[in-house]
Short mmCIF file of C-alpha atoms in Angstrom, two decimals:
data_model
loop_
_atom_site.label_atom_id
_atom_site.label_comp_id
_atom_site.label_asym_id
_atom_site.label_seq_id
_atom_site.Cartn_x
_atom_site.Cartn_y
_atom_site.Cartn_z
CA MET O 1 6.44 -12.20 4.57
CA ALA O 2 3.88 -9.41 4.42
CA GLY O 3 1.54 -8.97 7.34
CA ASP O 4 -1.20 -7.08 5.50
CA TYR O 5 -2.54 -6.30 2.04
CA ALA O 6 -0.63 -3.04 1.56
CA SER O 7 2.69 -4.60 2.60
CA CYS O 8 2.02 -7.55 0.29
CA LEU O 9 1.52 -5.16 -2.63
CA LEU O 10 4.76 -3.38 -1.76
CA ASP O 11 6.55 -6.74 -1.76
CA GLU O 12 5.08 -7.85 -5.10
CA LEU O 13 4.65 -4.74 -7.28
CA PRO O 14 8.03 -2.96 -7.48
CA GLY O 15 9.69 -3.69 -10.82
CA ILE O 16 6.50 -4.97 -12.50
CA GLU O 17 6.68 -4.21 -16.22
CA ASN O 18 3.08 -4.70 -17.39
CA ASP O 19 -0.46 -4.18 -16.18
CA THR O 20 -1.40 -7.86 -16.45
CA ALA O 21 1.28 -8.77 -13.93
CA ALA O 22 0.16 -5.89 -11.70
CA TYR O 23 -3.40 -7.21 -11.66
CA ALA O 24 -2.09 -10.71 -10.90
CA ALA O 25 -0.06 -9.37 -7.96
CA ALA O 26 -3.14 -7.59 -6.60
CA GLN O 27 -5.14 -10.81 -6.98
CA VAL O 28 -2.50 -12.83 -5.12
CA CYS O 29 -2.37 -10.29 -2.28
CA GLY O 30 -6.16 -10.10 -2.19
CA SER O 31 -6.39 -13.86 -1.77
CA LYS O 32 -3.93 -13.73 1.14
CA PHE O 33 -5.59 -10.71 2.74
CA PRO O 34 -9.29 -10.74 1.78
CA THR O 35 -10.16 -7.64 3.83
CA ARG O 36 -7.68 -5.72 1.64
CA TYR O 37 -7.25 -2.13 2.88
CA ASP O 38 -9.92 -2.57 5.56
CA GLY O 39 -7.36 -4.68 7.42
CA VAL O 40 -4.70 -1.95 7.31
CA ALA O 41 -4.73 0.90 9.82
CA GLN O 42 -3.91 4.31 8.35
CA GLY O 43 -0.26 5.15 9.07
CA SER O 44 0.51 1.69 10.45
CA GLY O 45 3.84 1.51 8.60
CA ARG O 46 5.20 4.64 10.26
CA GLY O 47 8.00 4.15 12.72
CA PHE O 48 11.70 4.50 13.29
CA LEU O 49 12.73 2.51 10.21
CA GLY O 50 9.73 3.37 8.01
CA TYR O 51 9.25 6.11 5.45
CA ASP O 52 8.22 9.60 6.58
CA SER O 53 5.39 9.86 4.05
CA GLY O 54 3.48 8.03 1.37
CA ALA O 55 5.25 10.12 -1.27
CA GLU O 56 8.70 9.12 0.00
CA CYS O 57 7.69 5.44 -0.06
CA ALA O 58 6.13 5.72 -3.53
CA LEU O 59 9.26 7.33 -4.95
CA ALA O 60 11.50 4.63 -3.55
CA LYS O 61 9.23 1.70 -4.45
CA SER O 62 7.92 2.71 -7.88
CA LYS O 63 10.82 4.45 -9.60
CA ASP O 64 11.86 1.29 -11.47
CA THR O 65 8.31 0.09 -12.17
CA ARG O 66 7.26 0.39 -15.82
CA SER O 67 3.59 -0.51 -15.33
CA ASN O 68 1.54 2.60 -14.61
CA ARG O 69 -1.11 0.43 -12.95
CA ALA O 70 1.49 -1.09 -10.61
CA ALA O 71 2.95 2.33 -9.84
CA GLY O 72 -0.53 3.62 -8.96
CA MET O 73 -1.19 0.66 -6.68
CA ILE O 74 2.19 1.23 -5.02
CA ARG O 75 1.26 4.86 -4.36
CA VAL O 76 -2.06 3.89 -2.75
CA ALA O 77 -0.39 1.24 -0.57
CA CYS O 78 2.34 3.68 0.46
CA ASN O 79 -0.21 6.36 1.32
CA LYS O 80 -2.15 3.89 3.48
CA LEU O 81 0.94 2.72 5.36
CA TYR O 82 2.94 5.93 5.70
CA ASN O 83 0.65 8.97 5.61
CA LYS O 84 -0.50 10.11 9.03
CA ALA O 85 -4.06 9.35 10.01
CA ASN O 86 -6.47 12.27 9.85
CA PHE O 87 -7.51 13.27 13.37
CA PHE O 88 -11.15 13.65 12.31
CA ASP O 89 -11.33 10.12 10.86
CA GLN O 90 -11.79 8.77 14.37
CA PHE O 91 -15.21 10.45 14.48
CA ASP O 92 -16.35 9.03 11.13
CA ALA O 93 -17.95 5.61 11.63
CA SER O 94 -17.13 4.59 8.05
CA THR O 95 -13.37 5.00 8.62
CA ALA O 96 -13.05 4.11 12.31
CA HIS O 97 -11.46 0.73 13.07
#
């Protein structure tokens, strides 16, 4: 079971064939995790068994996904979980958590 919005999307979206289903998946994940991306720390998916980058994750998770909307949402979720945090974000009150 997913522990945050981005992980929920990555559980639900791969293989989605149409945009309507992609929107439904985002709605389901949003209802489970109402803070959406605000509840996900940048780079929080990185680790020994994780992907090295958002691009690597997006390639693996979206390559069999026909819906462009779902593929785009996968890319955003992957970037949030697997791209390194920007050092300067810690000084920006709007991005600091």
